[in-house]
Amino acid sequence: MAQTLQTTVKMIGRYLEDFAVGQAFGSGRIRIDVERIKSFAAEFDPQQFHLDEKAAHDSVYRELAASGWHTAALTMRLLVESELKPAGGIVGTGFDAFRWPRPVRPGDELHVESEVLEVRSSKSRPDLGLIKARTTTLNQDGEAVQISIGNLLVPRRPA
Amino acid sequence: MAQTLQTTVKMIGRYLEDFAVGQAFGSGRIRIDVERIKSFAAEFDPQQFHLDEKAAHDSVYRELAASGWHTAALTMRLLVESELKPAGGIVGTGFDAFRWPRPVRPGDELHVESEVLEVRSSKSRPDLGLIKARTTTLNQDGEAVQISIGNLLVPRRPA
């Protein structure tokens, strides 16, 4: 029975009614390598401390560091593949807080932990609700590299 | 003289002492095309409404939409190339607010406008300060697609 429910959630996702404050969701792991750190930065964040080891050494980062936007994008990849799975997909409207407490380094292996902080109906759209979740991205040493509190649109279960 | 000052700022960037509340900085423009929307999403945000026109039509977005992280990454590219240019680079610690008020569509041309909201010294690091800035990313119709209030580390001018 639990197996059947889990299979259903995987296929169609969770409706607003399936979320509750305190639920926690984990993720798989993804490794970030030095070549992708540099190519991502070349396209989106072309600053020397993301592109060149020597320049990074002389910067506030002290060693080559991934762009925070690379960390954010990989966090999204991990979230999409996590068990969070809202019906209708992960549709974020924005964040109440978002920070990068420490840099991501070449070779780091990241995973995410999400916790539901709030579940509420939408005032303007009776078919939708919102959940607020804290998502923490951690490295292989369990250190937080990104912490966000974000709001997601989630459909209500059809009548 | 103004020309000389501008040239100096371009080369070494602005120190904390060069920033003041109310300063505004513009950017160049960048166009987002449908193929990069889909390839970015395939790597970082593999959800159907970012990958497939038909699926997007049946989703909350109604048409193909770029991942918000693609918008965020392009915003960073525009910021790095803007006249903001803090000495030591754009080093963000995080955001007090961050939202995507409307989706980015294939072919949209984006630019950013930044305004300095606060300039302050760091309590723990006498060589550094922080500026708080609102950055708005706009499409070709002048509609905001991303609004953030973020904090940047900026070095003080060496004595």
PDB file of N, CA and C in Angstrom, chain A residues 75-85 90, chain B residues 44-47:
ATOM      1  N   THR A  75      21.722  23.069  -7.428  1.00  0.00           N
ATOM      2  CA  THR A  75      20.730  22.845  -6.373  1.00  0.00           C
ATOM      3  C   THR A  75      19.360  22.580  -7.004  1.00  0.00           C
ATOM      4  N   MET A  76      19.030  23.335  -8.037  1.00  0.00           N
ATOM      5  CA  MET A  76      17.749  23.123  -8.723  1.00  0.00           C
ATOM      6  C   MET A  76      17.701  21.729  -9.332  1.00  0.00           C
ATOM      7  N   ARG A  77      18.793  21.310  -9.975  1.00  0.00           N
ATOM      8  CA  ARG A  77      18.838  19.972 -10.562  1.00  0.00           C
ATOM      9  C   ARG A  77      18.568  18.898  -9.497  1.00  0.00           C
ATOM     10  N   LEU A  78      19.216  19.061  -8.339  1.00  0.00           N
ATOM     11  CA  LEU A  78      19.020  18.099  -7.249  1.00  0.00           C
ATOM     12  C   LEU A  78      17.579  18.130  -6.732  1.00  0.00           C
ATOM     13  N   LEU A  79      16.998  19.325  -6.653  1.00  0.00           N
ATOM     14  CA  LEU A  79      15.607  19.461  -6.184  1.00  0.00           C
ATOM     15  C   LEU A  79      14.626  18.802  -7.140  1.00  0.00           C
ATOM     16  N   VAL A  80      14.851  19.025  -8.450  1.00  0.00           N
ATOM     17  CA  VAL A  80      13.938  18.454  -9.456  1.00  0.00           C
ATOM     18  C   VAL A  80      13.929  16.930  -9.342  1.00  0.00           C
ATOM     19  N   GLU A  81      15.101  16.362  -9.040  1.00  0.00           N
ATOM     20  CA  GLU A  81      15.207  14.904  -8.964  1.00  0.00           C
ATOM     21  C   GLU A  81      14.961  14.367  -7.551  1.00  0.00           C
ATOM     22  N   SER A  82      14.651  15.258  -6.613  1.00  0.00           N
ATOM     23  CA  SER A  82      14.396  14.821  -5.235  1.00  0.00           C
ATOM     24  C   SER A  82      12.962  14.311  -5.103  1.00  0.00           C
ATOM     25  N   GLU A  83      12.599  13.900  -3.898  1.00  0.00           N
ATOM     26  CA  GLU A  83      11.256  13.391  -3.630  1.00  0.00           C
ATOM     27  C   GLU A  83      10.241  14.503  -3.336  1.00  0.00           C
ATOM     28  N   LEU A  84      10.662  15.763  -3.444  1.00  0.00           N
ATOM     29  CA  LEU A  84       9.742  16.890  -3.206  1.00  0.00           C
ATOM     30  C   LEU A  84       8.550  16.819  -4.164  1.00  0.00           C
ATOM     31  N   LYS A  85       8.827  16.775  -5.452  1.00  0.00           N
ATOM     32  CA  LYS A  85       7.876  16.515  -6.535  1.00  0.00           C
ATOM     33  C   LYS A  85       6.472  17.108  -6.377  1.00  0.00           C
ATOM     34  N   ILE A  90       8.213  22.050 -10.087  1.00  0.00           N
ATOM     35  CA  ILE A  90       8.740  23.002  -9.110  1.00  0.00           C
ATOM     36  C   ILE A  90       8.679  24.379  -9.751  1.00  0.00           C
TER      37      ILE A  90
ATOM     38  N   PHE B  44      20.222  21.713 -15.891  1.00  0.00           N
ATOM     39  CA  PHE B  44      20.046  22.223 -14.530  1.00  0.00           C
ATOM     40  C   PHE B  44      18.603  22.241 -14.018  1.00  0.00           C
ATOM     41  N   ASP B  45      17.639  22.193 -14.895  1.00  0.00           N
ATOM     42  CA  ASP B  45      16.243  22.365 -14.458  1.00  0.00           C
ATOM     43  C   ASP B  45      15.342  21.585 -15.411  1.00  0.00           C
ATOM     44  N   PRO B  46      15.545  20.246 -15.433  1.00  0.00           N
ATOM     45  CA  PRO B  46      14.875  19.424 -16.455  1.00  0.00           C
ATOM     46  C   PRO B  46      13.393  19.209 -16.166  1.00  0.00           C
ATOM     47  N   GLN B  47      12.614  20.259 -16.370  1.00  0.00           N
ATOM     48  CA  GLN B  47      11.171  20.180 -16.216  1.00  0.00           C
ATOM     49  C   GLN B  47      10.553  20.493 -17.572  1.00  0.00           C
TER      50      GLN B  47
END
